[in-house]
Short mmCIF file of C-alpha atoms in Angstrom, two decimals:
data_model
loop_
_atom_site.label_atom_id
_atom_site.label_comp_id
_atom_site.label_asym_id
_atom_site.label_seq_id
_atom_site.Cartn_x
_atom_site.Cartn_y
_atom_site.Cartn_z
CA UNK A 72 0.00 0.00 0.00
CA UNK A 73 1.59 3.30 -1.07
CA UNK A 74 1.58 6.54 0.92
CA UNK A 75 -1.46 8.07 -0.80
CA UNK A 76 -3.57 5.00 -0.08
CA UNK A 77 -2.36 5.03 3.51
CA UNK A 78 -3.28 8.70 3.80
CA UNK A 79 -6.78 8.06 2.41
CA UNK A 80 -7.18 5.17 4.82
CA UNK A 81 -6.06 7.46 7.62
CA UNK A 82 -8.71 10.01 6.62
CA UNK A 83 -11.34 7.29 6.79
CA UNK A 84 -10.16 6.06 10.19
CA UNK A 85 -10.42 9.62 11.45
CA UNK A 86 -13.99 9.87 10.17
CA UNK A 87 -15.33 6.67 11.72
CA UNK A 88 -15.49 7.88 15.33
CA UNK A 89 -15.93 11.56 14.54
CA UNK A 90 -18.67 13.23 16.54
CA UNK A 91 -20.85 15.99 15.15
CA UNK A 92 -19.06 18.41 17.45
CA UNK A 93 -15.77 17.86 15.62
CA UNK A 94 -14.03 16.47 18.73
CA UNK A 95 -10.68 14.83 17.91
CA UNK A 96 -11.22 11.04 17.60
CA UNK A 97 -9.26 8.54 19.63
CA UNK A 98 -7.86 6.77 16.55
CA UNK A 99 -6.22 10.01 15.42
CA UNK A 100 -4.65 10.56 18.81
CA UNK A 101 -3.25 7.01 18.84
CA UNK A 102 -1.13 7.88 15.79
CA UNK A 103 0.85 10.28 17.99
CA UNK A 104 2.64 7.34 19.65
CA UNK A 105 4.20 6.22 16.33
CA UNK A 106 7.31 7.65 14.65
CA UNK A 107 6.95 9.42 11.30
CA UNK A 108 9.47 9.40 8.47
CA UNK A 109 8.98 12.93 7.14
CA UNK A 110 10.07 16.47 7.95
CA UNK A 111 7.11 18.82 8.21
CA UNK A 112 7.53 22.10 6.38
CA UNK A 113 5.17 25.03 6.04
CA UNK A 114 4.92 27.40 3.10
CA UNK A 115 2.92 30.50 3.98
CA UNK A 116 2.28 34.15 3.22
CA UNK A 117 3.99 35.31 6.42
CA UNK A 118 5.63 38.74 6.44
CA UNK A 119 9.28 38.18 5.47
CA UNK A 120 10.27 41.44 7.23
CA UNK A 121 9.12 40.12 10.60
CA UNK A 122 6.12 42.42 10.67
CA UNK A 123 2.44 41.52 10.71
CA UNK A 124 1.54 42.00 7.04
CA UNK A 125 1.11 38.25 6.56
CA UNK A 126 -0.72 38.41 3.25
CA UNK A 127 -0.40 39.24 -0.42
CA UNK A 128 -2.76 41.42 -2.49
CA UNK A 129 -4.05 40.00 -5.78
CA UNK A 130 -5.03 42.37 -8.57
CA UNK A 131 -7.30 41.63 -11.55
CA UNK A 132 -5.59 39.32 -14.02
CA UNK A 133 -2.75 38.55 -11.61
CA UNK A 134 -1.57 35.16 -10.39
CA UNK A 135 -0.06 34.33 -7.01
CA UNK A 136 2.19 31.31 -6.61
CA UNK A 137 1.21 29.86 -3.26
CA UNK A 138 3.60 26.92 -3.40
CA UNK A 139 6.61 25.93 -5.51
CA UNK A 140 8.22 23.05 -3.66
CA UNK A 141 10.80 20.43 -4.60
CA UNK A 142 10.02 16.79 -3.91
CA UNK A 143 9.65 14.11 -2.93
CA UNK A 144 6.88 15.22 -0.66
CA UNK A 145 3.20 15.47 0.06
CA UNK A 146 0.90 18.40 0.69
CA UNK A 147 -1.03 17.35 3.77
CA UNK A 148 -3.07 20.48 4.46
CA UNK A 149 -4.04 23.68 2.65
CA UNK A 150 -5.51 26.63 4.56
CA UNK A 151 -6.34 29.94 2.97
CA UNK A 152 -8.57 32.95 3.42
CA UNK A 153 -9.33 35.84 1.11
CA UNK A 154 -10.25 39.47 1.80
CA UNK A 155 -12.12 40.82 -1.21
CA UNK A 156 -15.16 43.05 -1.55
CA UNK A 157 -15.91 41.76 -5.05
CA UNK A 158 -19.16 39.84 -5.12
CA UNK A 159 -18.69 36.21 -6.13
CA UNK A 160 -14.90 36.39 -5.82
CA UNK A 161 -15.08 32.71 -4.83
CA UNK A 162 -16.25 31.97 -8.37
CA UNK A 163 -13.88 34.42 -10.05
CA UNK A 164 -10.59 33.27 -8.51
CA UNK A 165 -9.15 30.05 -9.91
CA UNK A 166 -7.06 27.53 -7.98
CA UNK A 167 -4.63 25.35 -9.96
CA UNK A 168 -2.19 22.63 -8.89
CA UNK A 169 0.64 21.12 -10.93
CA UNK A 170 2.68 18.04 -10.05
CA UNK A 171 6.22 17.19 -11.20
CA UNK A 172 6.58 19.98 -13.73
CA UNK A 173 3.47 19.23 -15.77
CA UNK A 174 2.14 22.06 -17.95
CA UNK A 175 -1.49 20.97 -17.72
CA UNK A 176 -2.87 21.32 -14.17
CA UNK A 177 -4.08 18.29 -12.26
CA UNK A 178 -6.38 20.59 -10.28
CA UNK A 179 -8.35 23.44 -11.86
CA UNK A 180 -11.40 24.97 -10.24
CA UNK A 181 -12.82 28.23 -8.95
CA UNK A 182 -11.42 28.49 -5.45
CA UNK A 183 -14.82 28.45 -3.78
CA UNK A 184 -15.99 25.39 -5.69
CA UNK A 185 -12.80 23.50 -4.81
CA UNK A 186 -13.62 23.96 -1.12
CA UNK A 187 -17.30 23.04 -1.62
CA UNK A 188 -18.66 26.61 -1.87
CA UNK A 189 -20.13 26.29 -5.35
CA UNK A 190 -22.78 28.98 -4.95
CA UNK A 191 -20.20 31.73 -4.55
CA UNK A 192 -21.13 32.44 -0.92
CA UNK A 193 -19.42 31.48 2.32
CA UNK A 194 -21.03 29.01 4.72
CA UNK A 195 -19.65 26.81 7.49
CA UNK A 196 -19.49 23.04 7.20
CA UNK A 197 -17.21 20.16 8.18
CA UNK A 198 -16.34 17.05 6.20
CA UNK A 199 -13.33 14.74 6.39
CA UNK A 200 -11.26 16.18 3.52
CA UNK A 201 -12.77 19.69 3.22
CA UNK A 202 -14.12 22.20 5.70
CA UNK A 203 -14.89 25.89 6.08
CA UNK A 204 -14.31 27.43 9.50
CA UNK A 205 -15.40 30.75 10.90
CA UNK A 206 -15.50 33.10 9.30
CA UNK A 207 -13.97 32.43 5.88
CA UNK A 208 -11.29 29.81 6.56
CA UNK A 209 -10.92 27.39 3.65
CA UNK A 210 -9.35 24.02 4.52
CA UNK A 211 -8.33 20.95 2.53
CA UNK A 212 -6.91 17.78 4.09
CA UNK A 213 -6.66 15.79 0.85
CA UNK A 214 -3.20 14.17 0.66
CA UNK A 215 -1.37 15.45 -2.43
CA UNK A 216 1.88 13.57 -3.12
CA UNK A 217 4.53 14.64 -5.61
CA UNK A 218 7.81 13.13 -6.72
CA UNK A 219 9.75 16.10 -8.11
CA UNK A 220 7.82 19.33 -7.63
CA UNK A 221 4.50 20.77 -6.47
CA UNK A 222 3.20 24.14 -7.67
CA UNK A 223 -0.06 25.76 -6.53
CA UNK A 224 -1.36 29.04 -7.98
CA UNK A 225 -4.32 31.36 -7.47
CA UNK A 226 -5.47 33.61 -10.32
CA UNK A 227 -7.85 36.55 -10.02
CA UNK A 228 -10.18 36.60 -13.02
CA UNK A 229 -12.42 39.21 -11.43
CA UNK A 230 -12.58 42.97 -11.91
CA UNK A 231 -11.46 44.13 -8.47
CA UNK A 232 -8.29 43.83 -6.45
CA UNK A 233 -8.34 41.41 -3.53
CA UNK A 234 -6.86 43.31 -0.62
CA UNK A 235 -5.35 40.21 0.98
CA UNK A 236 -4.79 36.53 0.39
CA UNK A 237 -3.44 34.55 3.36
CA UNK A 238 -2.28 30.94 3.16
CA UNK A 239 -0.59 28.18 5.13
CA UNK A 240 0.34 25.00 3.25
CA UNK A 241 1.78 22.06 5.20
CA UNK A 242 4.16 19.81 3.29
CA UNK A 243 5.68 16.50 4.35
CA UNK A 244 9.21 16.32 2.94
CA UNK A 245 10.34 12.72 2.45
CA UNK A 246 13.92 11.49 2.46
CA UNK A 247 13.37 8.92 -0.28
CA UNK A 248 11.40 8.79 -3.50
CA UNK A 249 7.73 7.89 -3.45
CA UNK A 250 6.77 4.41 -4.68
CA UNK A 251 6.56 4.29 -8.47
CA UNK A 252 2.85 3.42 -8.38
CA UNK A 253 1.85 6.44 -6.29
CA UNK A 254 -1.39 8.05 -7.47
CA UNK A 255 -1.59 11.84 -7.84
CA UNK A 256 -4.44 14.05 -6.62
CA UNK A 257 -6.78 15.53 -9.23
CA UNK A 258 -9.80 17.82 -9.08
CA UNK A 259 -11.89 19.05 -12.01
CA UNK A 260 -14.59 21.71 -12.20
CA UNK A 261 -17.60 21.39 -14.47
CA UNK A 262 -20.88 23.22 -14.84
CA UNK A 263 -24.10 23.20 -16.84
CA UNK A 264 -25.93 26.55 -16.89
CA UNK A 265 -28.40 25.16 -17.56
CA UNK A 266 -28.57 21.44 -18.16
CA UNK A 267 -30.52 20.70 -21.32
CA UNK A 268 -33.93 19.37 -20.29
CA UNK A 269 -35.63 16.42 -21.97
CA UNK A 270 -39.13 16.67 -20.43
CA UNK A 271 -40.57 13.79 -22.44
CA UNK A 272 -37.90 11.29 -21.37
CA UNK A 273 -39.13 8.37 -19.29
CA UNK A 274 -36.22 5.92 -19.53
CA UNK A 275 -32.45 6.41 -19.35
CA UNK A 276 -30.25 3.33 -19.44
CA UNK A 277 -27.03 4.55 -21.04
CA UNK A 278 -26.62 7.99 -19.40
CA UNK A 279 -26.10 9.68 -22.73
CA UNK A 280 -27.41 13.10 -21.66
CA UNK A 281 -26.34 12.92 -18.02
CA UNK A 282 -24.46 15.71 -16.28
CA UNK A 283 -20.78 14.68 -16.25
CA UNK A 284 -18.78 15.15 -13.05
CA UNK A 285 -15.52 13.95 -14.59
CA UNK A 286 -13.95 11.79 -17.26
CA UNK A 287 -10.50 10.31 -16.72
CA UNK A 288 -8.15 8.01 -18.59
CA UNK A 289 -5.46 5.91 -16.96
CA UNK A 290 -5.50 4.02 -13.67
CA UNK A 291 -6.86 5.46 -10.46
CA UNK A 292 -9.85 5.78 -8.17
CA UNK A 293 -12.68 8.25 -7.67
CA UNK A 294 -12.69 9.92 -4.25
CA UNK A 295 -15.82 12.10 -4.31
CA UNK A 296 -17.66 15.17 -5.51
CA UNK A 297 -19.07 18.47 -4.28
CA UNK A 298 -22.00 19.94 -6.17
CA UNK A 299 -24.19 23.02 -6.03
CA UNK A 300 -27.57 23.53 -7.69
CA UNK A 301 -29.62 26.57 -8.67
CA UNK A 302 -33.18 25.59 -9.59
CA UNK A 303 -34.51 27.08 -12.81
CA UNK A 304 -38.07 25.89 -12.23
CA UNK A 305 -40.30 24.82 -9.37
CA UNK A 306 -40.23 21.25 -8.09
CA UNK A 307 -37.71 18.72 -6.84
CA UNK A 308 -34.39 18.82 -8.71
CA UNK A 309 -32.95 15.62 -7.29
CA UNK A 310 -34.78 12.73 -8.92
CA UNK A 311 -31.70 11.87 -11.00
CA UNK A 312 -29.61 8.73 -10.55
CA UNK A 313 -25.83 8.62 -10.29
CA UNK A 314 -24.18 6.45 -12.97
CA UNK A 315 -20.52 5.40 -13.07
CA UNK A 316 -19.05 3.93 -16.25
CA UNK A 317 -15.83 2.05 -15.46
CA UNK A 318 -13.20 1.15 -18.07
CA UNK A 319 -15.31 1.95 -21.12
CA UNK A 320 -18.58 0.39 -20.03
CA UNK A 321 -21.59 1.08 -22.27
CA UNK A 322 -23.96 0.60 -19.35
CA UNK A 323 -23.07 1.73 -15.82
CA UNK A 324 -21.88 -0.91 -13.36
CA UNK A 325 -22.78 1.50 -10.54
CA UNK A 326 -26.32 2.92 -10.82
CA UNK A 327 -28.04 4.73 -7.97
CA UNK A 328 -31.64 5.41 -7.00
CA UNK A 329 -31.82 9.20 -6.79
CA UNK A 330 -29.71 12.29 -6.23
CA UNK A 331 -30.40 12.65 -2.52
CA UNK A 332 -29.74 8.93 -2.12
CA UNK A 333 -26.31 9.24 -3.73
CA UNK A 334 -25.46 12.08 -1.35
CA UNK A 335 -26.65 9.77 1.48
CA UNK A 336 -29.72 11.76 2.43
CA UNK A 337 -33.32 10.71 1.83
CA UNK A 338 -36.76 12.09 0.96
CA UNK A 339 -35.59 15.36 -0.63
CA UNK A 340 -33.27 15.86 2.38
CA UNK A 341 -36.43 16.50 4.43
CA UNK A 342 -35.81 20.24 4.21
CA UNK A 343 -32.96 20.04 6.74
CA UNK A 344 -29.27 20.84 6.16
CA UNK A 345 -26.63 18.46 7.53
CA UNK A 346 -22.86 17.94 7.23
CA UNK A 347 -21.01 14.76 8.18
CA UNK A 348 -17.54 13.39 7.50
CA UNK A 349 -18.29 11.61 4.22
CA UNK A 350 -21.56 13.17 3.07
CA UNK A 351 -23.75 16.19 3.55
CA UNK A 352 -26.17 18.80 2.28
CA UNK A 353 -25.06 21.95 4.12
CA UNK A 354 -27.33 24.16 1.99
CA UNK A 355 -30.91 22.93 1.53
CA UNK A 356 -33.19 25.31 -0.32
CA UNK A 357 -36.80 25.53 -1.33
CA UNK A 358 -38.12 23.39 -4.17
CA UNK A 359 -38.91 26.50 -6.15
CA UNK A 360 -37.40 28.46 -9.01
CA UNK A 361 -34.31 30.11 -7.54
CA UNK A 362 -33.83 27.42 -4.89
CA UNK A 363 -30.15 26.96 -3.95
CA UNK A 364 -28.52 23.74 -2.76
CA UNK A 365 -25.02 22.45 -1.94
CA UNK A 366 -24.23 18.76 -1.43
CA UNK A 367 -21.18 16.49 -1.19
CA UNK A 368 -20.20 12.83 -1.09
CA UNK A 369 -16.72 11.39 -0.46
CA UNK A 370 -15.89 7.74 -1.17
CA UNK A 371 -13.07 7.46 1.35
CA UNK A 372 -14.61 4.24 2.67
CA UNK A 373 -14.43 2.60 -0.79
CA UNK A 374 -12.94 4.71 -3.59
CA UNK A 375 -14.24 3.65 -7.03
CA UNK A 376 -11.29 2.06 -8.91
CA UNK A 377 -10.66 2.17 -12.64
CA UNK A 378 -7.82 0.66 -14.66
CA UNK A 379 -8.39 2.34 -18.05
CA UNK A 380 -11.01 5.06 -17.71
CA UNK A 381 -13.87 6.42 -15.64
CA UNK A 382 -16.91 8.49 -16.55
CA UNK A 383 -18.75 9.70 -13.44
CA UNK A 384 -22.21 11.19 -14.07
CA UNK A 385 -25.60 12.00 -12.60
CA UNK A 386 -28.99 12.60 -14.18
CA UNK A 387 -30.53 16.07 -13.97
CA UNK A 388 -34.03 15.06 -12.97
CA UNK A 389 -35.53 11.68 -13.81
CA UNK A 390 -34.10 10.60 -17.18
CA UNK A 391 -32.71 14.17 -17.49
CA UNK A 392 -36.12 15.82 -17.64
CA UNK A 393 -35.03 19.01 -15.78
CA UNK A 394 -32.90 21.99 -16.81
CA UNK A 395 -31.37 23.26 -13.55
CA UNK A 396 -27.89 24.76 -13.11
CA UNK A 397 -25.25 22.37 -11.78
CA UNK A 398 -21.77 23.38 -10.57
CA UNK A 399 -19.42 20.64 -9.41
CA UNK A 400 -15.88 19.60 -8.54
CA UNK A 401 -14.88 15.93 -8.77
CA UNK A 402 -11.90 14.64 -6.77
CA UNK A 403 -9.87 11.58 -7.70
CA UNK A 404 -6.41 10.00 -7.67
CA UNK A 405 -4.65 8.52 -10.67
CA UNK A 406 -1.33 7.81 -12.32
CA UNK A 407 0.05 10.45 -14.66
CA UNK A 408 -0.32 11.61 -17.33
CA UNK A 409 -3.96 12.58 -16.95
CA UNK A 410 -6.42 13.22 -19.77
CA UNK A 411 -7.15 16.68 -21.14
CA UNK A 412 -9.49 18.74 -18.96
CA UNK A 413 -12.39 20.62 -20.55
CA UNK A 414 -11.78 24.34 -21.00
CA UNK A 415 -12.65 26.22 -17.82
CA UNK A 416 -15.92 28.12 -18.42
CA UNK A 417 -15.63 31.88 -18.81
CA UNK A 418 -15.77 33.81 -15.56
CA UNK A 419 -19.09 35.52 -16.27
CA UNK A 420 -20.81 32.16 -16.88
CA UNK A 421 -19.59 30.77 -13.54
CA UNK A 422 -21.56 33.29 -11.49
CA UNK A 423 -24.75 31.50 -10.38
CA UNK A 424 -28.11 32.95 -11.30
CA UNK A 425 -31.50 31.64 -12.40
CA UNK A 426 -32.03 30.85 -16.07
CA UNK A 427 -35.79 30.30 -16.36
CA UNK A 428 -36.72 27.18 -18.29
CA UNK A 429 -38.61 27.85 -21.56
CA UNK A 430 -42.21 26.70 -21.53
CA UNK A 431 -41.36 24.17 -24.27
CA UNK A 432 -38.97 22.38 -21.91
CA UNK A 433 -41.30 22.16 -18.92
#
């Protein structure tokens, strides 16, 4: 078992006894009695003069390099917070991560979406790999190994200057190379604004018109997804089934029973928000036009393996009969090189707002 798999297993062991209060679990504390074979380093925005200006401004069109670190190593924790008075700056700033000198990022997403804030607003929630603390503290605990180099950037695609970006990134520096079969962390943003509705559909076996969370080629495993929804018409958005197509399958070998079921809720989430280690719906809206929802599911208990390819999808309504807005980030691990990512949608299209469904599609 290589280090990334061990780290994922460790995340799961931390989740098992986790109380809703966030109290540190006993299994995590027991790890403190064991020696570790890394040197912990921190890369941060601290004031190099010794003062208290521990941040960097970020103007429109500018890019900050948050991390540029030689390997072998592993990013174990990313914390950041942003001071900006631009509305929807969480959708307008883009987070990218590059491993081992690659030119195509393995992670590309609006910064808010990466941390589960796909509606462009801040809210508090706690899961095993991602959490948002008071007031605007963005945290990732996904293990991110690299053999030669890790580079993380933040780009401002908005119109206004961010007064301050603060960050702390913890890196485990290893003395020896990572195992050759180590999987690398990936995260991909997608959206449909709106999904194309097929109101007359009754049956969907092959997932042809499903919303796609991610498509990957190579060998790896799917670790989870965060998704946000803006309803473009009244009614329940979540009657769609999740469908996973492994290694080129024509029909999905994993087929769910409904959107809220995939996210491990039930009965339209019963109108109540919740957030647990592996699943949650921290934003539960009204089943009306303009209703806003945020949900997540992490497969740390049993990541979904693939040896050649994976296509992870979900219906938008039963048999894709609804045309709501979906915004998502899929998280997975795989060997490099990874497949080509879709072009990141233009900044103005990422800002969430209602797009009323034409009468012909209702």
